[in-house]
mmCIF file of C-alpha atoms and ligand atoms in Angstrom:
data_model
loop_
_atom_site.group_PDB
_atom_site.id
_atom_site.type_symbol
_atom_site.label_atom_id
_atom_site.label_comp_id
_atom_site.label_asym_id
_atom_site.label_seq_id
_atom_site.Cartn_x
_atom_site.Cartn_y
_atom_site.Cartn_z
ATOM 1 C CA MET C 1 24.503 10.859 23.715
ATOM 2 C CA THR C 2 22.374 12.902 21.071
ATOM 3 C CA THR C 3 18.742 12.172 21.075
ATOM 4 C CA MET C 4 16.361 11.898 18.244
ATOM 5 C CA THR C 5 12.644 11.591 17.804
ATOM 6 C CA VAL C 6 11.361 8.537 15.977
ATOM 7 C CA PRO C 7 10.524 9.851 12.332
ATOM 8 C CA ARG C 8 7.096 9.761 10.938
ATOM 9 C CA LEU C 9 5.918 9.685 7.471
ATOM 10 C CA PRO C 10 5.144 10.481 4.680
ATOM 11 C CA VAL C 11 6.114 14.140 4.350
ATOM 12 C CA LEU C 12 5.669 16.831 1.813
ATOM 13 C CA GLY C 13 8.657 18.879 1.724
ATOM 14 C CA TRP C 14 9.949 21.573 -1.142
ATOM 15 C CA ARG C 15 13.044 18.933 -1.943
ATOM 16 C CA SER C 16 10.682 16.103 -2.871
ATOM 17 C CA LEU C 17 9.304 18.429 -5.361
ATOM 18 C CA ARG C 18 10.123 18.800 -9.115
ATOM 19 C CA LEU C 19 9.494 22.555 -10.378
ATOM 20 C CA ARG C 20 8.236 21.836 -13.732
ATOM 21 C CA ARG C 21 5.526 18.962 -14.247
ATOM 22 C CA GLN C 22 6.685 15.635 -15.378
ATOM 23 C CA ARG C 23 5.111 12.624 -16.823
ATOM 24 C CA VAL C 24 5.471 10.087 -14.563
ATOM 25 C CA TYR C 25 7.151 7.275 -16.490
ATOM 26 C CA ALA C 26 7.362 3.616 -17.419
ATOM 27 C CA GLY C 27 7.297 1.078 -14.841
ATOM 28 C CA CYS C 28 4.389 2.667 -13.077
ATOM 29 C CA VAL C 29 0.739 2.121 -13.166
ATOM 30 C CA LEU C 30 0.208 5.144 -15.150
ATOM 31 C CA ALA C 31 2.542 3.446 -17.935
ATOM 32 C CA ARG C 32 -0.468 2.221 -20.080
ATOM 33 C CA GLY C 33 -1.795 5.689 -20.134
ATOM 34 C CA GLN C 34 -5.675 4.336 -19.037
ATOM 35 C CA ALA C 35 -5.442 5.367 -15.475
ATOM 36 C CA LEU C 36 -8.022 7.092 -13.728
ATOM 37 C CA PHE C 37 -7.600 8.851 -10.387
ATOM 38 C CA VAL C 38 -10.039 7.713 -8.262
ATOM 39 C CA SER C 39 -10.385 8.076 -3.830
ATOM 40 C CA SER C 40 -8.296 5.478 -2.953
ATOM 41 C CA GLY C 41 -6.990 1.677 -3.849
ATOM 42 C CA ARG C 42 -9.949 0.280 -2.309
ATOM 43 C CA ALA C 43 -12.039 2.447 -4.318
ATOM 44 C CA ALA C 44 -10.187 1.054 -7.287
ATOM 45 C CA ILE C 45 -11.029 -2.370 -6.619
ATOM 46 C CA LEU C 46 -14.591 -1.660 -5.903
ATOM 47 C CA HIS C 47 -15.046 0.371 -9.409
ATOM 48 C CA ALA C 48 -13.161 -2.883 -11.137
ATOM 49 C CA LEU C 49 -15.568 -5.337 -9.684
ATOM 50 C CA ARG C 50 -18.324 -3.385 -10.444
ATOM 51 C CA LEU C 51 -17.324 -2.986 -13.850
ATOM 52 C CA LEU C 52 -16.976 -6.647 -14.003
ATOM 53 C CA GLU C 53 -20.639 -6.926 -12.731
ATOM 54 C CA VAL C 54 -19.435 -8.924 -9.744
ATOM 55 C CA GLY C 55 -22.630 -9.321 -7.398
ATOM 56 C CA THR C 56 -24.036 -11.590 -4.688
ATOM 57 C CA GLY C 57 -23.195 -15.351 -5.421
ATOM 58 C CA ASP C 58 -20.169 -14.417 -7.440
ATOM 59 C CA ARG C 59 -16.598 -15.412 -6.108
ATOM 60 C CA VAL C 60 -13.535 -13.403 -6.320
ATOM 61 C CA LEU C 61 -10.313 -14.693 -5.403
ATOM 62 C CA LEU C 62 -7.362 -13.001 -3.204
ATOM 63 C CA PRO C 63 -4.496 -14.375 -1.157
ATOM 64 C CA THR C 64 -4.648 -15.094 2.465
ATOM 65 C CA TYR C 65 -2.330 -12.559 3.302
ATOM 66 C CA HIS C 66 -4.352 -9.280 2.552
ATOM 67 C CA CYS C 67 -5.104 -6.186 3.953
ATOM 68 C CA PRO C 68 -8.957 -6.124 5.179
ATOM 69 C CA THR C 69 -9.371 -3.123 2.614
ATOM 70 C CA MET C 70 -8.889 -5.504 -0.223
ATOM 71 C CA VAL C 71 -11.649 -7.781 0.949
ATOM 72 C CA ALA C 72 -13.852 -5.037 1.755
ATOM 73 C CA PRO C 73 -15.197 -4.203 -1.902
ATOM 74 C CA ILE C 74 -15.829 -7.690 -2.686
ATOM 75 C CA VAL C 75 -18.404 -8.213 0.425
ATOM 76 C CA ARG C 76 -19.994 -4.804 -0.026
ATOM 77 C CA LEU C 77 -20.952 -6.156 -3.601
ATOM 78 C CA GLY C 78 -22.253 -9.216 -1.977
ATOM 79 C CA ALA C 79 -19.548 -11.394 -3.443
ATOM 80 C CA GLN C 80 -17.941 -14.505 -1.689
ATOM 81 C CA PRO C 81 -14.027 -13.923 -1.036
ATOM 82 C CA VAL C 82 -12.067 -17.062 -1.438
ATOM 83 C CA PHE C 83 -8.541 -17.270 -0.316
ATOM 84 C CA TYR C 84 -5.839 -18.513 -1.903
ATOM 85 C CA PRO C 85 -2.402 -19.569 -0.766
ATOM 86 C CA ILE C 86 1.114 -17.721 -1.552
ATOM 87 C CA ASP C 87 4.130 -19.277 -1.820
ATOM 88 C CA ARG C 88 7.763 -17.875 0.166
ATOM 89 C CA CYS C 89 8.245 -15.305 -3.195
ATOM 90 C CA ALA C 90 4.913 -14.234 -2.284
ATOM 91 C CA ALA C 91 3.685 -15.370 -5.519
ATOM 92 C CA PRO C 92 0.114 -17.159 -6.177
ATOM 93 C CA ASP C 93 0.038 -21.056 -5.750
ATOM 94 C CA LEU C 94 -1.004 -21.830 -8.720
ATOM 95 C CA ASN C 95 -1.080 -25.893 -8.011
ATOM 96 C CA TRP C 96 -3.550 -25.391 -5.558
ATOM 97 C CA LEU C 97 -5.461 -22.958 -7.729
ATOM 98 C CA ALA C 98 -5.933 -25.479 -10.599
ATOM 99 C CA ALA C 99 -6.684 -28.257 -8.103
ATOM 100 C CA SER C 100 -9.620 -26.097 -6.709
ATOM 101 C CA ASP C 101 -13.364 -25.542 -7.478
ATOM 102 C CA LEU C 102 -13.150 -22.237 -9.152
ATOM 103 C CA GLY C 103 -16.921 -22.530 -10.246
ATOM 104 C CA GLY C 104 -18.564 -19.072 -9.677
ATOM 105 C CA VAL C 105 -14.892 -17.504 -9.553
ATOM 106 C CA LYS C 106 -14.953 -13.750 -11.579
ATOM 107 C CA ALA C 107 -11.989 -12.254 -10.825
ATOM 108 C CA MET C 108 -8.712 -12.858 -8.944
ATOM 109 C CA ILE C 109 -6.739 -9.943 -6.892
ATOM 110 C CA ALA C 110 -2.541 -10.821 -7.292
ATOM 111 C CA ALA C 111 -0.695 -8.259 -5.610
ATOM 112 C CA HIS C 112 3.230 -7.215 -5.874
ATOM 113 C CA PHE C 113 3.290 -7.162 -2.172
ATOM 114 C CA PHE C 114 5.948 -4.915 -0.332
ATOM 115 C CA GLY C 115 6.681 -3.274 -3.718
ATOM 116 C CA ILE C 116 8.882 -6.418 -4.942
ATOM 117 C CA PRO C 117 7.335 -6.847 -8.545
ATOM 118 C CA GLN C 118 5.651 -10.323 -9.448
ATOM 119 C CA PRO C 119 5.912 -11.982 -12.789
ATOM 120 C CA LEU C 120 2.290 -12.104 -13.372
ATOM 121 C CA GLY C 121 2.339 -13.802 -16.876
ATOM 122 C CA GLU C 122 1.395 -17.110 -16.095
ATOM 123 C CA VAL C 123 -1.050 -15.997 -13.322
ATOM 124 C CA GLN C 124 -2.686 -14.293 -16.602
ATOM 125 C CA ALA C 125 -2.772 -17.234 -18.680
ATOM 126 C CA PHE C 126 -4.360 -19.192 -16.084
ATOM 127 C CA CYS C 127 -7.122 -16.905 -15.359
ATOM 128 C CA ARG C 128 -7.504 -16.217 -18.904
ATOM 129 C CA GLU C 129 -8.250 -19.962 -19.363
ATOM 130 C CA ARG C 130 -10.871 -20.091 -16.902
ATOM 131 C CA GLY C 131 -12.500 -17.074 -18.081
ATOM 132 C CA ILE C 132 -11.311 -15.134 -14.809
ATOM 133 C CA ALA C 133 -10.382 -11.179 -14.568
ATOM 134 C CA LEU C 134 -7.014 -10.481 -13.250
ATOM 135 C CA ILE C 135 -7.165 -7.463 -10.837
ATOM 136 C CA GLU C 136 -3.171 -6.846 -10.596
ATOM 137 C CA ASP C 137 -2.677 -4.867 -7.415
ATOM 138 C CA CYS C 138 -0.227 -2.506 -7.090
ATOM 139 C CA ALA C 139 -0.875 -0.980 -3.981
ATOM 140 C CA HIS C 140 2.515 -1.626 -2.656
ATOM 141 C CA ALA C 141 3.963 -0.877 -6.066
ATOM 142 C CA PHE C 142 3.350 2.315 -7.798
ATOM 143 C CA PHE C 143 6.619 2.089 -9.747
ATOM 144 C CA GLY C 144 8.458 -0.882 -10.752
ATOM 145 C CA GLN C 145 9.383 -3.617 -13.301
ATOM 146 C CA SER C 146 9.384 -7.586 -13.117
ATOM 147 C CA ALA C 147 11.493 -9.833 -14.929
ATOM 148 C CA GLU C 148 8.780 -9.500 -17.599
ATOM 149 C CA THR C 149 6.886 -6.532 -17.570
ATOM 150 C CA PRO C 150 6.367 -3.071 -15.731
ATOM 151 C CA VAL C 151 4.034 -3.447 -12.704
ATOM 152 C CA GLY C 152 0.200 -2.449 -13.890
ATOM 153 C CA ALA C 153 0.756 -3.866 -17.243
ATOM 154 C CA THR C 154 -0.364 -7.814 -17.026
ATOM 155 C CA GLY C 155 -3.555 -7.739 -15.653
ATOM 156 C CA ASP C 156 -7.197 -6.796 -16.980
ATOM 157 C CA PHE C 157 -7.361 -4.227 -14.409
ATOM 158 C CA ALA C 158 -4.264 -2.497 -12.256
ATOM 159 C CA VAL C 159 -5.062 -0.574 -8.869
ATOM 160 C CA ALA C 160 -2.648 1.306 -7.258
ATOM 161 C CA SER C 161 -2.705 3.360 -3.716
ATOM 162 C CA LEU C 162 -1.468 7.320 -3.717
ATOM 163 C CA PRO C 163 -0.488 7.467 -0.164
ATOM 164 C CA LYS C 164 1.656 4.695 0.193
ATOM 165 C CA PHE C 165 4.402 6.408 -2.199
ATOM 166 C CA PHE C 166 3.311 10.416 -2.458
ATOM 167 C CA PRO C 167 3.062 12.593 0.182
ATOM 168 C CA THR C 168 -0.837 12.809 0.208
ATOM 169 C CA THR C 169 -3.518 11.694 2.326
ATOM 170 C CA GLU C 170 -5.831 10.165 0.188
ATOM 171 C CA GLY C 171 -6.122 8.893 -3.606
ATOM 172 C CA GLY C 172 -5.767 5.978 -5.886
ATOM 173 C CA CYS C 173 -5.634 4.668 -9.309
ATOM 174 C CA LEU C 174 -7.198 2.517 -11.399
ATOM 175 C CA VAL C 175 -6.415 1.053 -14.906
ATOM 176 C CA VAL C 176 -9.275 0.315 -17.110
ATOM 177 C CA PRO C 177 -9.508 -1.201 -20.666
ATOM 178 C CA ALA C 178 -10.403 1.880 -22.838
ATOM 179 C CA PRO C 179 -13.909 0.635 -23.697
ATOM 180 C CA LEU C 180 -14.799 0.014 -19.930
ATOM 181 C CA GLN C 181 -13.493 3.162 -18.826
ATOM 182 C CA ARG C 182 -16.702 5.195 -20.255
ATOM 183 C CA ARG C 183 -19.265 3.360 -18.310
ATOM 184 C CA LEU C 184 -17.695 4.620 -14.902
ATOM 185 C CA SER C 185 -19.035 7.972 -13.916
ATOM 186 C CA LEU C 186 -17.132 9.807 -11.079
ATOM 187 C CA SER C 187 -17.862 12.922 -9.358
ATOM 188 C CA LYS C 188 -15.410 15.663 -8.246
ATOM 189 C CA PRO C 189 -15.378 15.955 -4.368
ATOM 190 C CA SER C 190 -16.330 19.436 -3.149
ATOM 191 C CA GLY C 191 -14.182 22.427 -2.475
ATOM 192 C CA LEU C 192 -14.119 21.771 1.382
ATOM 193 C CA THR C 193 -12.888 18.676 0.359
ATOM 194 C CA GLU C 194 -10.244 19.755 -1.545
ATOM 195 C CA LEU C 195 -9.324 22.392 0.917
ATOM 196 C CA ARG C 196 -9.496 20.295 3.857
ATOM 197 C CA ALA C 197 -7.129 17.686 1.885
ATOM 198 C CA LEU C 198 -4.588 20.542 0.731
ATOM 199 C CA LEU C 199 -4.155 21.686 4.588
ATOM 200 C CA ASP C 200 -3.833 18.244 5.914
ATOM 201 C CA VAL C 201 -0.634 17.541 3.252
ATOM 202 C CA LEU C 202 0.561 21.052 4.287
ATOM 203 C CA GLU C 203 0.155 20.409 7.907
ATOM 204 C CA LEU C 204 2.348 17.085 7.710
ATOM 205 C CA GLY C 205 5.062 18.787 5.994
ATOM 206 C CA VAL C 206 5.052 21.468 8.854
ATOM 207 C CA GLN C 207 4.783 18.909 11.632
ATOM 208 C CA HIS C 208 8.312 17.855 10.330
ATOM 209 C CA GLY C 209 9.622 21.374 9.706
ATOM 210 C CA ARG C 210 10.045 21.157 6.168
ATOM 211 C CA PHE C 211 8.911 24.534 5.284
ATOM 212 C CA GLY C 212 11.110 26.711 7.573
ATOM 213 C CA VAL C 213 9.769 30.080 8.352
ATOM 214 C CA LEU C 214 6.582 29.618 6.061
ATOM 215 C CA GLY C 215 5.354 26.888 8.466
ATOM 216 C CA ILE C 216 4.567 29.566 10.828
ATOM 217 C CA ALA C 217 1.737 30.862 8.627
ATOM 218 C CA LEU C 218 0.814 27.336 7.415
ATOM 219 C CA LYS C 219 0.513 26.403 11.151
ATOM 220 C CA ALA C 220 -2.292 28.808 11.816
ATOM 221 C CA LEU C 221 -3.885 27.422 8.588
ATOM 222 C CA ALA C 222 -3.671 24.048 9.979
ATOM 223 C CA ALA C 223 -5.743 25.530 13.045
ATOM 224 C CA ILE C 224 -8.405 26.435 10.791
ATOM 225 C CA LYS C 225 -8.523 23.181 9.031
ATOM 226 C CA SER C 226 -9.712 21.419 12.485
ATOM 227 C CA GLN C 227 -12.812 23.391 12.092
ATOM 228 C CA LEU C 228 -13.139 21.550 8.431
ATOM 229 C CA ARG C 229 -12.558 17.580 9.613
ATOM 230 C CA ARG C 230 -14.534 15.267 8.084
ATOM 231 C CA PRO C 231 -16.233 13.324 10.974
ATOM 232 C CA GLN C 232 -14.356 10.155 12.092
ATOM 233 C CA GLN C 233 -15.276 6.486 11.650
ATOM 234 C CA ASN C 234 -17.032 4.689 14.561
ATOM 235 C CA PRO C 235 -14.035 3.330 16.309
ATOM 236 C CA ALA C 236 -16.048 -0.011 17.195
ATOM 237 C CA LEU C 237 -16.405 -0.320 13.603
ATOM 238 C CA LEU C 238 -12.683 -0.191 12.954
ATOM 239 C CA LEU C 239 -12.513 -3.111 15.435
ATOM 240 C CA ASP C 240 -14.558 -5.588 13.580
ATOM 241 C CA GLY C 241 -12.619 -7.184 10.557
ATOM 242 C CA GLY C 242 -15.518 -8.522 9.005
ATOM 243 C CA ASP C 243 -18.079 -5.555 8.660
ATOM 244 C CA PRO C 244 -17.147 -3.772 5.003
ATOM 245 C CA ALA C 245 -18.661 -0.138 6.412
ATOM 246 C CA ALA C 246 -15.406 -0.467 8.942
ATOM 247 C CA TRP C 247 -13.082 -0.166 5.967
ATOM 248 C CA LEU C 248 -14.507 1.500 2.742
ATOM 249 C CA ASP C 249 -15.597 5.229 2.880
ATOM 250 C CA GLU C 250 -18.973 5.486 1.413
ATOM 251 C CA ALA C 251 -19.409 9.041 0.498
ATOM 252 C CA ALA C 252 -15.630 9.124 -0.945
ATOM 253 C CA LEU C 253 -16.215 6.106 -2.867
ATOM 254 C CA GLY C 254 -17.471 7.871 -6.101
ATOM 255 C CA TYR C 255 -15.028 10.758 -6.049
ATOM 256 C CA THR C 256 -12.077 11.441 -8.493
ATOM 257 C CA ALA C 257 -8.795 11.656 -6.903
ATOM 258 C CA LEU C 258 -8.244 14.922 -4.764
ATOM 259 C CA ARG C 259 -6.672 17.679 -6.727
ATOM 260 C CA VAL C 260 -3.835 17.904 -4.584
ATOM 261 C CA SER C 261 -3.154 14.145 -4.849
ATOM 262 C CA ARG C 262 -3.173 14.194 -8.521
ATOM 263 C CA LEU C 263 -0.873 17.699 -8.610
ATOM 264 C CA LEU C 264 1.737 15.476 -6.298
ATOM 265 C CA VAL C 265 1.562 12.714 -8.599
ATOM 266 C CA ALA C 266 2.677 15.015 -11.495
ATOM 267 C CA TYR C 267 5.117 17.105 -9.248
ATOM 268 C CA THR C 268 7.063 14.824 -6.972
ATOM 269 C CA ASP C 269 10.593 13.936 -8.128
ATOM 270 C CA THR C 270 9.990 10.576 -8.932
ATOM 271 C CA ASP C 271 13.895 9.795 -9.857
ATOM 272 C CA ARG C 272 14.628 10.945 -6.298
ATOM 273 C CA LEU C 273 11.752 8.824 -4.800
ATOM 274 C CA ILE C 274 13.185 6.001 -6.627
ATOM 275 C CA ALA C 275 16.532 6.250 -5.501
ATOM 276 C CA ARG C 276 16.138 7.028 -1.761
ATOM 277 C CA ARG C 277 13.262 4.023 -1.159
ATOM 278 C CA ARG C 278 15.838 1.446 -2.749
ATOM 279 C CA ALA C 279 18.739 3.215 -0.819
ATOM 280 C CA ASN C 280 16.415 2.849 2.455
ATOM 281 C CA TYR C 281 15.576 -0.807 1.623
ATOM 282 C CA GLN C 282 19.499 -1.662 1.430
ATOM 283 C CA ARG C 283 19.969 0.157 4.653
ATOM 284 C CA TRP C 284 17.467 -1.751 6.270
ATOM 285 C CA ARG C 285 18.847 -4.776 5.213
ATOM 286 C CA ALA C 286 22.328 -4.260 5.972
ATOM 287 C CA ALA C 287 21.010 -3.200 9.455
ATOM 288 C CA LEU C 288 18.944 -6.056 10.257
ATOM 289 C CA GLN C 289 20.270 -9.011 8.129
ATOM 290 C CA SER C 290 22.147 -11.049 10.694
ATOM 291 C CA LEU C 291 19.699 -10.266 13.566
ATOM 292 C CA GLU C 292 18.912 -13.580 15.788
ATOM 293 C CA GLY C 293 15.121 -14.571 15.640
ATOM 294 C CA ALA C 294 14.364 -12.359 12.396
ATOM 295 C CA GLN C 295 14.990 -12.500 8.695
ATOM 296 C CA PRO C 296 14.527 -10.542 5.902
ATOM 297 C CA LEU C 297 11.712 -11.859 3.721
ATOM 298 C CA PHE C 298 13.599 -10.565 0.641
ATOM 299 C CA PRO C 299 17.394 -10.356 1.158
ATOM 300 C CA GLU C 300 18.397 -9.212 -2.309
ATOM 301 C CA LEU C 301 16.479 -6.283 -3.668
ATOM 302 C CA PRO C 302 15.434 -6.974 -7.651
ATOM 303 C CA ASP C 303 16.915 -4.458 -9.667
ATOM 304 C CA GLY C 304 13.246 -3.359 -10.806
ATOM 305 C CA ALA C 305 11.908 -3.013 -7.549
ATOM 306 C CA VAL C 306 10.955 0.327 -5.976
ATOM 307 C CA PRO C 307 9.621 -0.876 -2.131
ATOM 308 C CA TYR C 308 6.937 0.332 -0.325
ATOM 309 C CA VAL C 309 8.589 -1.169 2.746
ATOM 310 C CA PHE C 310 11.184 -3.736 4.046
ATOM 311 C CA PRO C 311 9.498 -6.842 4.941
ATOM 312 C CA LEU C 312 11.010 -8.636 8.167
ATOM 313 C CA HIS C 313 9.738 -11.777 8.993
ATOM 314 C CA VAL C 314 10.103 -12.128 13.356
ATOM 315 C CA GLN C 315 9.995 -15.715 14.354
ATOM 316 C CA ARG C 316 8.469 -14.804 18.030
ATOM 317 C CA PRO C 317 6.627 -11.302 16.914
ATOM 318 C CA GLU C 318 5.157 -10.743 20.478
ATOM 319 C CA PRO C 319 5.764 -8.330 22.641
ATOM 320 C CA ALA C 320 8.262 -6.676 19.914
ATOM 321 C CA TYR C 321 5.682 -5.588 17.441
ATOM 322 C CA GLN C 322 3.690 -4.038 20.325
ATOM 323 C CA TYR C 323 7.053 -2.411 21.527
ATOM 324 C CA LEU C 324 7.779 -0.863 18.010
ATOM 325 C CA ARG C 325 4.205 0.433 17.768
ATOM 326 C CA ALA C 326 4.444 2.321 21.419
ATOM 327 C CA GLN C 327 7.668 3.886 20.632
ATOM 328 C CA GLY C 328 6.043 5.142 17.246
ATOM 329 C CA VAL C 329 8.265 3.266 14.941
ATOM 330 C CA PRO C 330 6.854 3.121 11.193
ATOM 331 C CA VAL C 331 6.195 -0.217 11.299
ATOM 332 C CA PHE C 332 3.042 -2.019 10.142
ATOM 333 C CA ARG C 333 1.623 -5.601 9.914
ATOM 334 C CA TRP C 334 -1.779 -7.103 9.236
ATOM 335 C CA ASP C 335 -2.909 -8.673 12.496
ATOM 336 C CA VAL C 336 -6.460 -7.075 11.842
ATOM 337 C CA HIS C 337 -7.537 -9.321 9.108
ATOM 338 C CA TRP C 338 -10.870 -10.644 7.424
ATOM 339 C CA PRO C 339 -12.575 -13.471 9.791
ATOM 340 C CA GLY C 340 -12.344 -16.839 8.364
ATOM 341 C CA VAL C 341 -8.883 -16.894 6.683
ATOM 342 C CA PRO C 342 -8.458 -20.818 6.327
ATOM 343 C CA ARG C 343 -5.283 -22.848 6.902
ATOM 344 C CA LEU C 344 -4.007 -23.700 3.618
ATOM 345 C CA PRO C 345 -1.344 -26.582 2.623
ATOM 346 C CA GLY C 346 1.935 -24.685 1.643
ATOM 347 C CA ASP C 347 0.615 -21.148 2.447
ATOM 348 C CA HIS C 348 3.029 -18.473 4.048
ATOM 349 C CA GLY C 349 0.229 -16.047 3.807
ATOM 350 C CA LYS C 350 -1.766 -16.557 6.867
ATOM 351 C CA GLU C 351 1.718 -17.086 9.337
ATOM 352 C CA TRP C 352 2.854 -13.413 7.510
ATOM 353 C CA LEU C 353 -0.198 -11.739 8.733
ATOM 354 C CA THR C 354 1.352 -11.467 12.316
ATOM 355 C CA THR C 355 4.899 -12.277 11.899
ATOM 356 C CA VAL C 356 5.961 -10.069 9.073
ATOM 357 C CA PHE C 357 6.903 -6.693 10.226
ATOM 358 C CA GLN C 358 6.754 -3.870 7.533
ATOM 359 C CA LEU C 359 9.284 -1.387 8.033
ATOM 360 C CA GLY C 360 8.746 1.954 6.127
ATOM 361 C CA CYS C 361 11.427 2.797 3.652
ATOM 362 C CA HIS C 362 9.731 6.340 2.872
ATOM 363 C CA GLN C 363 11.850 8.568 0.770
ATOM 364 C CA GLU C 364 11.774 11.014 3.443
ATOM 365 C CA LEU C 365 13.712 8.771 5.554
ATOM 366 C CA SER C 366 17.687 9.766 5.810
ATOM 367 C CA GLU C 367 20.524 7.078 6.262
ATOM 368 C CA ARG C 368 20.436 8.164 10.176
ATOM 369 C CA ASP C 369 16.778 7.739 10.133
ATOM 370 C CA VAL C 370 16.896 4.221 9.344
ATOM 371 C CA LEU C 371 20.106 3.498 11.169
ATOM 372 C CA TYR C 372 18.094 4.932 14.407
ATOM 373 C CA LEU C 373 15.170 2.821 13.877
ATOM 374 C CA ALA C 374 16.913 -0.290 12.885
ATOM 375 C CA ASN C 375 18.588 -0.045 16.073
ATOM 376 C CA ILE C 376 15.065 0.303 18.100
ATOM 377 C CA VAL C 377 14.010 -3.093 16.023
ATOM 378 C CA ARG C 378 17.282 -4.746 16.722
ATOM 379 C CA GLN C 379 16.643 -4.214 20.692
ATOM 380 C CA ALA C 380 12.739 -5.194 20.455
ATOM 381 C CA VAL C 381 13.412 -8.436 18.410
ATOM 382 C CA SER C 382 16.649 -9.115 20.545
ATOM 383 C CA ASN C 383 14.686 -9.082 24.036
ATOM 384 C CA THR C 384 12.240 -11.434 22.412
ATOM 385 C CA VAL C 385 14.075 -13.820 21.374
HETATM 386 C C1 LIG V 1 -2.091 -4.799 -0.835
HETATM 387 C C2 LIG V 1 -3.224 -3.577 -0.725
HETATM 388 N N1 LIG V 1 -4.127 -3.585 -1.518
HETATM 389 C C3 LIG V 1 -4.786 -2.175 -1.650
HETATM 390 C C4 LIG V 1 -4.991 -1.416 -0.524
HETATM 391 C C5 LIG V 1 -5.781 -0.614 -0.331
HETATM 392 O O1 LIG V 1 -5.444 1.005 -0.755
HETATM 393 P P1 LIG V 1 -5.865 2.141 0.231
HETATM 394 O O2 LIG V 1 -5.399 2.013 1.349
HETATM 395 O O3 LIG V 1 -5.574 3.055 -0.809
HETATM 396 O O4 LIG V 1 -7.456 2.104 -0.254
HETATM 397 C C6 LIG V 1 -4.194 -1.649 0.407
HETATM 398 C C7 LIG V 1 -3.968 -0.873 1.361
HETATM 399 O O5 LIG V 1 -3.481 -0.793 2.515
HETATM 400 C C8 LIG V 1 -3.270 -3.134 0.040
HETATM 401 O O6 LIG V 1 -1.921 -2.723 1.305
#
């Protein structure tokens, strides 16, 4: 029997780059041409809220299914997060919202979870009628097109996260209306920070054997990098889901994205990225569709989708999830979430926080990798049923 190590992501390799700079094209958040590169997706949310003058006493709507990084910017500004339910397609429940007290609500965050584009036209109309600004969260959907529009084209603001699609460790995008753009002043990260980030990216590639003999020289550089490492966040803080400081790197919030991240967006071969992510999604689906105790959340991959992950709904997630994490399988779920997420009628989001396994579709995973990983997932889930 051949042995394999569990593949990790994301990595940079020669083949994933285009030699010539390209325009990152329609169907992605940059299509509106008003995107600013910022330090992370959460920084983009914070900037959007600041431009909307959200502050103490204001309320911001967001889904019960969430990553704490979506909530931290709201709480950081002294505003109150108000969780709304989502349906089985991960769309906001507008009936629930229409029947709710929306006094003091200044903004609503709606996300294209997993990279499945949501048609947001109705949500936008709902918000417009009530004077609520819509922040379209494209962290999981840097590319894509719903039945209506390209992702990032509907909201008053759109935000995205670079490391989820590009082989970099930091960076985000904020799509802002042109007149507001001038109100945002961002500073450049220091040269040392830029160097550290470049070495981080190269180190990841080297760890995965992507640079051939050049990797030996790069390994030496990686050793120097350990001297430049930024202090780690306090791990005790990371356990506290309700403290914005645990999720926001204050020093980086006001920075533009690092140069290496911006270059990788410009030079990553996006045709290849899109094709390989879609192929990996289909492979996960084929390998897991008849698994007892678990169902793909979206068995059909829509034509316009460029998936971030393959979401698998697992009826009895324990101990399968812990087992998969211990094996190093690239799987995530949002079991660390914001305190006080309510149980709402008809909602799927709160339950998904623990039952939906987000399985990586990264472009650097090969067919063999996905089949190998799917086999581990099958075993883990079958042993729990
Ligand atoms: C839906 C969603 N929005 C926003 C973010 C924040 O992105 P970043 O990690 O780049 O700050 C995340 C991060 O996981 C996310 O999943």
